[in-house]
XYZ file of C-alpha atoms in Angstrom:
591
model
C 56.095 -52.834 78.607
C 59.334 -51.854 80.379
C 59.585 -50.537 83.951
C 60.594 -47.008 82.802
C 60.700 -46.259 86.719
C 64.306 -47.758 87.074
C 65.107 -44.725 84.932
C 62.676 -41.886 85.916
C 61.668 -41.754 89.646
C 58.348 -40.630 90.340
C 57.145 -37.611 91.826
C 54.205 -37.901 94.599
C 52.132 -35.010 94.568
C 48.619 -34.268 96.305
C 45.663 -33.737 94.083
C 45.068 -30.157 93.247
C 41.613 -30.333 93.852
C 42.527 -30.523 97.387
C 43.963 -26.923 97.578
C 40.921 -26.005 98.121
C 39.251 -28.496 100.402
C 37.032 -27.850 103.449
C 38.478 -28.367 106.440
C 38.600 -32.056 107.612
C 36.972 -32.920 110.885
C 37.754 -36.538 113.159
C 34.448 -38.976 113.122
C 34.501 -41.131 115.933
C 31.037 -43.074 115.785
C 30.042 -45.485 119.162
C 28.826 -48.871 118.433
C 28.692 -49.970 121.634
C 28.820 -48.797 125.288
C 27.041 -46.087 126.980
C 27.582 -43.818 123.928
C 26.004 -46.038 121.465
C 24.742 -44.655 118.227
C 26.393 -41.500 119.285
C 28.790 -39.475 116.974
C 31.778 -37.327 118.376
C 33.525 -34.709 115.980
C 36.584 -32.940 116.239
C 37.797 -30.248 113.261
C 41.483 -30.072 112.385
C 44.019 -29.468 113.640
C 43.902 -30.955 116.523
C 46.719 -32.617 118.627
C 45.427 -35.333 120.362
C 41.858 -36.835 121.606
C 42.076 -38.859 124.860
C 39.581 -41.521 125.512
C 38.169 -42.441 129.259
C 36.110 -42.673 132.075
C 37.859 -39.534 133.183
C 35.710 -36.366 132.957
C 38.646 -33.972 131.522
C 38.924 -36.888 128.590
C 37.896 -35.446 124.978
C 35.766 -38.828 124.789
C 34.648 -39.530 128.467
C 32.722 -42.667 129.008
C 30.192 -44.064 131.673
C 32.087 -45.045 134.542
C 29.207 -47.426 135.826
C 27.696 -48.837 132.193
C 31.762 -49.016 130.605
C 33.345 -51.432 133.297
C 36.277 -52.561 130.989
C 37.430 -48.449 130.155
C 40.375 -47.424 131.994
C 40.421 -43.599 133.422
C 42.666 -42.479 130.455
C 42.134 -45.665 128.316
C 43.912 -44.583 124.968
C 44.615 -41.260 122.545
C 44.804 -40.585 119.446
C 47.911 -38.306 118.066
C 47.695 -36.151 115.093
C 50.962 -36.069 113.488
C 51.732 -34.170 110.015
C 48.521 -33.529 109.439
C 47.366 -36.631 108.133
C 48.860 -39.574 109.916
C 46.540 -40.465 113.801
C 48.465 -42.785 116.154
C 46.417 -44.844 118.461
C 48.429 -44.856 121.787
C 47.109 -47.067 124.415
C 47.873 -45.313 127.795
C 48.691 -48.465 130.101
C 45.019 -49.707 130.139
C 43.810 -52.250 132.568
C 42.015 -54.095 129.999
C 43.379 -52.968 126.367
C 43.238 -51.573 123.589
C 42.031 -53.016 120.225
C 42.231 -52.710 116.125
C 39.938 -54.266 114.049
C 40.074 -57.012 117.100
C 43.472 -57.220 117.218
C 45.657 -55.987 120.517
C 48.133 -53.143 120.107
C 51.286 -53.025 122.323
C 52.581 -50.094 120.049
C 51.314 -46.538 118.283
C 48.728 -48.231 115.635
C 47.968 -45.895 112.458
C 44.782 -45.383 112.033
C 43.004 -45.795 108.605
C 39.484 -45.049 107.732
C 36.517 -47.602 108.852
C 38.950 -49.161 111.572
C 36.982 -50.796 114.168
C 38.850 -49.398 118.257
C 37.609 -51.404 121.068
C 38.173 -50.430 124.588
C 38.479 -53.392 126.809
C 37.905 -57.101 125.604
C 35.646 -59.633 127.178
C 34.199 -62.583 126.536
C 31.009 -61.357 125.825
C 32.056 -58.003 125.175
C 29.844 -56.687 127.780
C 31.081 -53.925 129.350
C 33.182 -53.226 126.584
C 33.026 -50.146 124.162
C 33.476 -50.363 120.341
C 33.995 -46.925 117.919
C 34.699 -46.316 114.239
C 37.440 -43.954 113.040
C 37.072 -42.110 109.952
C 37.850 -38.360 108.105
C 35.201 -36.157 106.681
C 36.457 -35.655 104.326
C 38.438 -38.573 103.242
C 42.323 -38.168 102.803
C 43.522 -36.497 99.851
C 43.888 -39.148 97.321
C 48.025 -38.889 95.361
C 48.538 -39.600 91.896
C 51.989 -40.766 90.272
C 53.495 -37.979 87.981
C 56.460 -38.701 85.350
C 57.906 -37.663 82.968
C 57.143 -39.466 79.459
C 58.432 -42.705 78.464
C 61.114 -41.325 75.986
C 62.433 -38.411 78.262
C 65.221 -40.266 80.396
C 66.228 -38.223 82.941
C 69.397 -38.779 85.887
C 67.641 -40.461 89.448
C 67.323 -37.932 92.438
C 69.053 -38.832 95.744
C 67.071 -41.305 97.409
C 66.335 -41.352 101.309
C 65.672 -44.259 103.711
C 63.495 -43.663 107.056
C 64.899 -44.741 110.209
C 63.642 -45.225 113.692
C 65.229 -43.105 116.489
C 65.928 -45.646 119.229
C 67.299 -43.045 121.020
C 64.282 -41.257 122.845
C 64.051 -42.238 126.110
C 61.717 -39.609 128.020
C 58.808 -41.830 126.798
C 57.752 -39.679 124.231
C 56.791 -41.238 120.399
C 59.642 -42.060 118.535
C 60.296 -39.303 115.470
C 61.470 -39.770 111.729
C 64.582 -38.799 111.081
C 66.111 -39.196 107.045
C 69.247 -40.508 105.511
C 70.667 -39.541 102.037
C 71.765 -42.758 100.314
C 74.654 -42.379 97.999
C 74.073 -40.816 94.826
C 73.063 -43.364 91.663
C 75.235 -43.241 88.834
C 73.922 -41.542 85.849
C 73.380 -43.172 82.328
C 73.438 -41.463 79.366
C 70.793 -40.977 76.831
C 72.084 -43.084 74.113
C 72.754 -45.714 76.344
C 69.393 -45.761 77.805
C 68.090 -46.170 74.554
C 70.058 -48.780 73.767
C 68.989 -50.979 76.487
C 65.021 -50.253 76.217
C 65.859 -51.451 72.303
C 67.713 -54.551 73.087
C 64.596 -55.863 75.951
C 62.333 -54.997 73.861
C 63.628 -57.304 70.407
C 64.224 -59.471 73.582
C 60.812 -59.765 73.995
C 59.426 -59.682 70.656
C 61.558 -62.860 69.603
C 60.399 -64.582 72.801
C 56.560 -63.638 71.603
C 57.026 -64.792 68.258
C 58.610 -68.199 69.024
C 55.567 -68.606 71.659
C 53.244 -67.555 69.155
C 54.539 -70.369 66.607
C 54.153 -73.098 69.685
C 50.987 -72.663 69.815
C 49.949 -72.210 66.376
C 52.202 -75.668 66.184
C 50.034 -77.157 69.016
C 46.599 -76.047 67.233
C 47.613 -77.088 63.775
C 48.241 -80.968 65.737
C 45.176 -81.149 67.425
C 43.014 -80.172 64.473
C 44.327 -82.886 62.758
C 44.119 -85.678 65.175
C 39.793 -84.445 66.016
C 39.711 -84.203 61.955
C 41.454 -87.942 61.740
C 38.889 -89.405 64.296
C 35.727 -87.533 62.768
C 36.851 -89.093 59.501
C 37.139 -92.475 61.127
C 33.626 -92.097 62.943
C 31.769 -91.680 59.623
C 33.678 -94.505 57.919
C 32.370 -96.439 61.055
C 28.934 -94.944 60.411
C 28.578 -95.157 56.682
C 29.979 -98.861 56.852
C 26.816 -99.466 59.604
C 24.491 -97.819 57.468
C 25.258 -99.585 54.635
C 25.166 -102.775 55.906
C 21.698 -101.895 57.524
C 20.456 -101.280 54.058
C 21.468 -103.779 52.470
C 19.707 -105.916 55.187
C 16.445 -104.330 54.694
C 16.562 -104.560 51.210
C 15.331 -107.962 51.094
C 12.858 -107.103 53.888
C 11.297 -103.834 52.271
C 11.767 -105.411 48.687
C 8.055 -107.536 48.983
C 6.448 -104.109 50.568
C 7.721 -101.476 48.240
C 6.396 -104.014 45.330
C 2.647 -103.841 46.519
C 3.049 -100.515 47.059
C 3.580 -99.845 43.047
C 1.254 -102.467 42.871
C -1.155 -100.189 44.023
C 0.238 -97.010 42.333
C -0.116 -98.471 39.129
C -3.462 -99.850 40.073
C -2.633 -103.633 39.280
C -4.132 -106.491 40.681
C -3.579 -107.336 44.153
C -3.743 -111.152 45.712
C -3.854 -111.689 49.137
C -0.281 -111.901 49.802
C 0.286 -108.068 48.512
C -2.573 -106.865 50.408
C -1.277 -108.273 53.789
C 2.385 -107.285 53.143
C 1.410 -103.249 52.681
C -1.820 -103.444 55.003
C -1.252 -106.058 57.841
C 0.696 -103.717 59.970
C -2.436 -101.336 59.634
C -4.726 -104.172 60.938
C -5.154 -104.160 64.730
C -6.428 -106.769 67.922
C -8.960 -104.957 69.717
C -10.079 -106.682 73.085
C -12.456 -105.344 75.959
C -14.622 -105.696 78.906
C -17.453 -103.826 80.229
C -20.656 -103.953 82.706
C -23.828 -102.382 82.494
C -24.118 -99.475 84.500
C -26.635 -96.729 85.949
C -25.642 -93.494 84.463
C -26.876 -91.283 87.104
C -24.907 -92.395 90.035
C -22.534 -94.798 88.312
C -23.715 -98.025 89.555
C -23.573 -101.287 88.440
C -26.597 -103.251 87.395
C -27.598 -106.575 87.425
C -29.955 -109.024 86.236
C -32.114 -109.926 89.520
C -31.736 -113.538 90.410
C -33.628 -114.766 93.635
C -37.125 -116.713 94.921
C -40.677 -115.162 94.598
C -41.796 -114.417 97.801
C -44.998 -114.091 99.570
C -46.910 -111.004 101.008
C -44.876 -111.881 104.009
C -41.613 -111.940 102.386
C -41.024 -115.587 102.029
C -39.526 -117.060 99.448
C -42.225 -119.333 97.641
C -40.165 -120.830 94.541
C -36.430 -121.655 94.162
C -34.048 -118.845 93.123
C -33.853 -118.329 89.286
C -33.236 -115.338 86.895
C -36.064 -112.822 86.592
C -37.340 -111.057 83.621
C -40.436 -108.411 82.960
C -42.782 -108.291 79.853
C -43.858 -104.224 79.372
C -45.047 -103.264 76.430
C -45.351 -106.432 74.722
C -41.639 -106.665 74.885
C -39.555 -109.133 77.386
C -36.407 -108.203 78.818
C -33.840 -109.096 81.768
C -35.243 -107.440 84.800
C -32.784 -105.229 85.988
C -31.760 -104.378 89.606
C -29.099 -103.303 91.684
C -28.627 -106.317 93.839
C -25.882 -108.914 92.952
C -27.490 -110.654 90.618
C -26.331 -112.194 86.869
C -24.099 -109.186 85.464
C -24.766 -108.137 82.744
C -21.599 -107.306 80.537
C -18.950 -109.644 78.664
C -15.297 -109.753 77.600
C -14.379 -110.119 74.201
C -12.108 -109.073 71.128
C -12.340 -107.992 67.219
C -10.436 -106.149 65.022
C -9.942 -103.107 63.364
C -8.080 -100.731 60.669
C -6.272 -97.676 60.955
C -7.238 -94.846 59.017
C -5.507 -91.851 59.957
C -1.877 -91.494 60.925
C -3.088 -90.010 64.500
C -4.835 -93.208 65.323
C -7.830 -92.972 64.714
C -9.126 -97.028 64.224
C -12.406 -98.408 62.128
C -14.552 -101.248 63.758
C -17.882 -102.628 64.227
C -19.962 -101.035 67.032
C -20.730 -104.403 68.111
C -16.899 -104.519 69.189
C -16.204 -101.030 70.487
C -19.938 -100.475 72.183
C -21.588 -104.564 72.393
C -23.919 -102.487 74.508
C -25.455 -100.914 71.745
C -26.255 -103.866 70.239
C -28.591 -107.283 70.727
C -27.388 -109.855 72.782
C -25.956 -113.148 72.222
C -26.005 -114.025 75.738
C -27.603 -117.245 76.790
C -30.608 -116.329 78.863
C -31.464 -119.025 81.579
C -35.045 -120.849 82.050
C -36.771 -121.549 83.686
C -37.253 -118.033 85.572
C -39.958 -115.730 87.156
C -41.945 -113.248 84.568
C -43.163 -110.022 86.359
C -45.771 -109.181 84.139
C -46.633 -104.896 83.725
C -50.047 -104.762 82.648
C -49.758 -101.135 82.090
C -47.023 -98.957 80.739
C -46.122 -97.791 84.683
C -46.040 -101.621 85.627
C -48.342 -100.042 89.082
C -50.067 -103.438 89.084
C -47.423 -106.368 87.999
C -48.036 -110.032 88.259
C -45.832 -113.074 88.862
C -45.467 -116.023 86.313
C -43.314 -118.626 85.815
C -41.082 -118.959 82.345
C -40.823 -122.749 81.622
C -37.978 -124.343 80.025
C -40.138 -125.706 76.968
C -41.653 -124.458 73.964
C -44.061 -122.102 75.700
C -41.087 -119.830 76.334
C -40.233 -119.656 72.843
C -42.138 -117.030 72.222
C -40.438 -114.693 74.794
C -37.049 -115.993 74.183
C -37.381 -114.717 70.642
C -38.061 -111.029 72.026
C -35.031 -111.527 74.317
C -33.013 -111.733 71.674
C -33.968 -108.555 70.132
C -32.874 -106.674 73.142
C -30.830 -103.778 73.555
C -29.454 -103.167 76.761
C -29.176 -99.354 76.715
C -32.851 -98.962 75.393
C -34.095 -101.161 78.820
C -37.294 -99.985 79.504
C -37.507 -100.901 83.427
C -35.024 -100.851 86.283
C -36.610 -102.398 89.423
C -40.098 -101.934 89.096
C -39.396 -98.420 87.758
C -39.947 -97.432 84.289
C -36.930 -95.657 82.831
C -37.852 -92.474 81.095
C -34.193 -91.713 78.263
C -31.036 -93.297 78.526
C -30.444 -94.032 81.829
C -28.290 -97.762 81.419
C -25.265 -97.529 79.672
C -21.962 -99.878 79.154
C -18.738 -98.909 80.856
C -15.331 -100.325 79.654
C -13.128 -102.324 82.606
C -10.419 -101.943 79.414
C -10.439 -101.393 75.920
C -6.771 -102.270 74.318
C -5.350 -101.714 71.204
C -2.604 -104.509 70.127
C -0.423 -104.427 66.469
C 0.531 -107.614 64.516
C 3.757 -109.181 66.051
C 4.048 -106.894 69.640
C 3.501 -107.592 72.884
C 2.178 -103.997 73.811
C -1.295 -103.521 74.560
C -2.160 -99.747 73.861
C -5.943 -98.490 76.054
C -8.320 -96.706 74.187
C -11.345 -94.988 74.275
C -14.369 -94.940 72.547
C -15.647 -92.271 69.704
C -18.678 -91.727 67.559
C -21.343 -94.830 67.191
C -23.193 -95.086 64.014
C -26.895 -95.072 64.640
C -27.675 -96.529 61.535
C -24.614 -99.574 60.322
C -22.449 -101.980 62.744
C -19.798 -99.493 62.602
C -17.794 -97.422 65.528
C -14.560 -95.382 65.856
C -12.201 -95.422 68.870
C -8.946 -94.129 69.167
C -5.249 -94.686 70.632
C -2.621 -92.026 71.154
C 0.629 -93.287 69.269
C 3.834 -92.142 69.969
C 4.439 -92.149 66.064
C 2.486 -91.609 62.897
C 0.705 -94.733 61.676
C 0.371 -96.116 58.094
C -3.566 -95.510 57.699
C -5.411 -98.107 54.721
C -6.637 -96.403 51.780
C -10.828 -96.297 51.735
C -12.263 -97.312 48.580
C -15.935 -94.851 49.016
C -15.674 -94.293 45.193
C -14.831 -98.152 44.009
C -17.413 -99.896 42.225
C -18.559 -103.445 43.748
C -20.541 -105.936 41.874
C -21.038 -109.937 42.737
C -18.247 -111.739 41.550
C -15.474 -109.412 42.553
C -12.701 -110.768 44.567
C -11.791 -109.059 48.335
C -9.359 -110.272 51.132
C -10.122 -110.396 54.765
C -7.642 -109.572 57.224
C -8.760 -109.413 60.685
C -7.916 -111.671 64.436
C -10.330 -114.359 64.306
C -10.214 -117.041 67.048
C -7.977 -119.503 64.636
C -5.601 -116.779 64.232
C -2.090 -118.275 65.210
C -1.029 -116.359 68.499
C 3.411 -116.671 68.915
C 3.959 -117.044 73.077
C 7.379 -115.344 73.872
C 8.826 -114.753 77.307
C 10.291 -111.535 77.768
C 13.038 -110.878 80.426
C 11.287 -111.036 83.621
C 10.018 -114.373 82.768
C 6.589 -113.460 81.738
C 4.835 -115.287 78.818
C 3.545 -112.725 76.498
C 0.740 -113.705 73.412
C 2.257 -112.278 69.883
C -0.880 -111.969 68.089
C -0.315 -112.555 64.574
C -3.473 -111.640 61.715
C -5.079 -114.491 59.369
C -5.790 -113.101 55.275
C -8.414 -114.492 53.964
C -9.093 -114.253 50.114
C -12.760 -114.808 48.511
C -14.915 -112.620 46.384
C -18.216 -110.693 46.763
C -21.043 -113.351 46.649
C -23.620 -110.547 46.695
C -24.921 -107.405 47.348
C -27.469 -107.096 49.378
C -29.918 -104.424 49.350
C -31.724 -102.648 52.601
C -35.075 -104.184 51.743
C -33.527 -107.861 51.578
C -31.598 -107.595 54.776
C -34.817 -106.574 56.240
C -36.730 -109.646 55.541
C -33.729 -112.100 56.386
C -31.114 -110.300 58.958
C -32.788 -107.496 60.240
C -29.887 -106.112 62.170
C -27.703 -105.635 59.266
C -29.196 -102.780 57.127
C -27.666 -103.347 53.600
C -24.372 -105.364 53.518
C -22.422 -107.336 51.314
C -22.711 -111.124 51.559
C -19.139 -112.539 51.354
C -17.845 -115.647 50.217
C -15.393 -116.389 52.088
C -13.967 -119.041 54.506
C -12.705 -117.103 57.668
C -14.309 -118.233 60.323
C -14.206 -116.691 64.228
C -15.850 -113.764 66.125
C -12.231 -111.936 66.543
C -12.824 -110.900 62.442
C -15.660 -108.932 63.054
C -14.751 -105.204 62.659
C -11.625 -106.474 60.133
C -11.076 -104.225 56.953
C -12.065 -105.947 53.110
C -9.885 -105.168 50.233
C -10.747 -104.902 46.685
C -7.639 -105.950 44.355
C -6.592 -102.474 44.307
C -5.612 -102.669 47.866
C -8.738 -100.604 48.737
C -10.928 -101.124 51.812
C -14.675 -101.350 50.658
C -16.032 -103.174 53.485
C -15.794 -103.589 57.126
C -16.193 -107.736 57.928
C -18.985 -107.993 60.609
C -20.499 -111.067 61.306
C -20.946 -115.268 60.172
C -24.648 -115.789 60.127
C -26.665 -119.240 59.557
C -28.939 -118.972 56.683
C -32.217 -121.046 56.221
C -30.319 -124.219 55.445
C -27.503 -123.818 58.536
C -25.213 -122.983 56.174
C -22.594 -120.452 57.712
C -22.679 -117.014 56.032
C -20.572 -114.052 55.883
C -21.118 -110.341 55.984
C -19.447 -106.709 55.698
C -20.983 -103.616 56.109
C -19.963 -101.371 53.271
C -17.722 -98.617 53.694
C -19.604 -95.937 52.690
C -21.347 -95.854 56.388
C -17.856 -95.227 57.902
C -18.233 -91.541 55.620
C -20.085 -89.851 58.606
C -16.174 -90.289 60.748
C -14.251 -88.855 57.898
């Protein structure tokens, strides 16, 4: 755009509106001082408004309360209309604008902040506002339009007169400046045309620079994206051909399985070993009610006078025809053990397959070594109000009472004290219950789920931060004698690698042990009944893995199916070592 002002002064003229305007009035409005929050008003015209502690003043103040206002402090001058002049009149103490001394006629603007007097604190001070009701007629710029170019009008310069010297306020007076020399039409023309192909060619050649600088550094961010994903696809590439080799032996068993060929060992472990986990715990028995710990009472018999009469040994009460520990909440033997097993994982969420006797041993008989001789309180009714004291021998006369200890169950205890217990009133409570994979470090806690009432089989469950690869169950497979299976579990001969991480903290790998052997027989519910009583109906295994830590392991078919869940190495008749799995059709009720 071209200043067309250069060529075609402006004219100021008032808005029209204001033709017909009311009548504007002078607001002064008090701050401070003895007029505060007070409003004075004076209508135009008016020539002046004098300010001080002088009755005849327009604006008189408090003499007393306004220390720092002179008798005629300061006026204001209404000049033209529309132009005030603040005049201070020789004040003792000042006059000042928006906090800022005057020494000369200040023009006043609307909203300016007077003050009369200045201290420290201000007090004794006064402060006002000035303003117009209404405001001052606003002024708009009038021209003529760009393409009519018409000759400049005289222009005039305001001077001071220096000359007054009766101490009145100096007036305007005006100057003519010589007359501009006139252009002609044409030539006007001529010069808006040249400025403004001026311009254009200086846009255009800016334009191209940058079009220039875009068009470069496109091509250098395209240049190094191209060079990033040579970088990447060269990375990738080498990745995949690293894990070829690694993923080659897995992807075979897996269309092993798809085409449902025969799986050895070696197959089964390379799809399912990562699916095969290290389960270890501890727990105590505990009173449910109140939380409390419970113990097996060890201590003396003692007389009607409270002393002891035998050495301190373990205790143990015959109700019912049954013997069990006799339980009680003084330090005693504790009752609880720490131990580990293994388990499968069949669902991508984490849900994990094991025996109860590894997720809830409290659920289960005991294999704990119970110590004789010891003290037998002996009920001789089913509220034990009447019990008698005997002593438990270390010899074949305990035999028979041994044998019932080993059939016992600690959550269905039948006394606590001398109390009967009346439900479930003892139960187990972990101290921990981790989860560990083949080859980490990482022990992940757990908790417990559902307990089968009827099999040695449990479900717990770990919260992964990924999706798992689950086994594949096998309800539907047929299983006859004869049939081969693999074992893959953490028995106690399972090789453990001991790495130290970076803090200098040895850390056990564990690492699983596969096991190949075949089905040596199915046995019915009937024939466990008559030789191992715990185990409902199972399959008898012939296998040589050997170790506790197996229990709760899965047991493939050759498909790569699980059909059994490994639970436990018995002695038969002949002390020959036997193996067992509970079939998987009892884990059906968790599906």
């Amino acid at each position: 755009m071209h200043n067309l002002e250069k060529y075609c002064p402006l004219k100021i003229v008032l808005n029209p509106k204001n033709k017909e305007a009311k009548m504007q009035k002078i607001i002064i409005k008090h701050v401070t001082g003895s007029k505060s929050n007070q409003t004075d008003v004076f209508e135009l015209p008016i020539e002046e408004i004098v300010f001080g502690r002088s009755s005849d003043c327009q604006v008189a103040f408090d003499a007393e309360k306004d220390a720092y206002v002179s008798t005629r402090h300061c006026k204001i001058t209404v000049q033209n209309k529309n132009q005030f002049l603040l005049t201070d009149l020789n004040s003792s103490n000042g006059t000042f604008v928006n906090n800022v001394k005057i020494t000369t006629p200040k023009q006043l603007q609307a909203n300016d902040e007077v003050q009369l007097g200045k201290s420290d604190k201000d007090e004794g001070s006064v402060k006002f506002t000035f303003n117009l009701d209404p405001a001052t007629p606003k002024t708009k710029l009038i021209g003529p339009k760009p393409t009519a170019i018409l000759p400049s009008t005289p222009q005039t310069k305001v001077v001071q007169n220096t000359s007054a010297s009766n101490g009145s306020l100096p007036t305007n007076s005006t100057m003519t400046s010589p007359e501009s020399k006139k252009i002609g039409e044409k030539t006007a023309e001529r010069l808006i045309s040249t400025a403004v192909n001026h311009d254009r060619k200086k846009m255009i050649n800016m334009g191209a620079s940058i079009i220039g600088i875009v068009i470069l550094a496109s091509s250098i961010f395209a240049y190094t994206i191209y060079q990033d994903k040579l970088e990447i696809q060269k990375n990738n590439t080498q990745a995949a051909l690293d894990n070829a080799s690694n993923n080659k032996a897995q992807q075979q068993a897996i269309d092993n399985i798809t085409n449902n060929a025969q799986l050895n060992a070696e197959n089964i472990q390379t799809q399912f070993g990562n699916s095969t986990v290290l389960i270890e715990m501890s727990w105590k028995l505990i009173y449910t009610p109140t939380g409390k710990q419970v113990f097996q009472k060890f201590g003396c018999a003692t007389d009607a006078k409270g002393k002891c009469v035998s050495e301190k040994m373990p205790w143990y009460v015959l109700i019912d025809g049954v013997v069990e520990p006799f339980l009680d909440f003084e330090n005693g033997i504790s009752i609880g053990a720490s131990g580990s097993g293994s388990g499968f994982v069949i669902t991508e969420g984490g849900h994990i397959l094991t025996n109860r006797h590894v997720a809830a041993p409290w659920e289960m008989t005991q294999s704990t070594d119970f110590k004789l001789p010891g003290i037998l309180m002996v009920c001789n009714d089913s509220a034990c109000s009447a019990p008698t004291l005997k002593p438990m021998a270390n010899d074949a006369s305990s035999n028979e009472y041994l044998a019932s200890l080993k059939k016992w169950i600690p959550t269905k205890a039948k006394m606590l004290g001398q109390t009967p217990l009346r439900g479930k009133l003892v139960e187990g409570r972990y101290d921990y219950l981790d989860v560990t994979f083949k080859g980490t470090s990482l022990r992940l806690p757990a908790h417990a789920g559902p307990i089968s009432g009827n099999a040695d089989v449990a479900l717990i469950k770990i919260e992964p931060t990924k999706k798992l690869q689950p086994v594949e169950m096998g309800f539907d497979d047929p299983v006859s004698a004869g049939a081969p299976v693999t074992v893959i579990g953490y028995p106690g001969i399972s090789p453990d690698n001991a790495r130290q991480n970076q803090s200098g903290t040895w850390l056990t790998i564990p690492d699983v042990t596969v096991t190949p052997g075949a089905i040596g027989k199915v046995i019915t519910s009937s024939e466990a009944a008559n030789s191992y009583s715990e185990l409902n109906d199972a399959y008898q295994l012939t296998v040589t893995a050997t170790g506790s830590g197996n229990s709760g392991g899965p047991v493939f078919n050759d498909k790569g199916h699980v059909i059994g869940i490994f639970t436990a190495i018995k002695k038969d008749a002949n002390g020959t070592m036997v193996s067992f799995a509970v079939p998987i059709k009892h884990a059906k009720e968790f599906m």
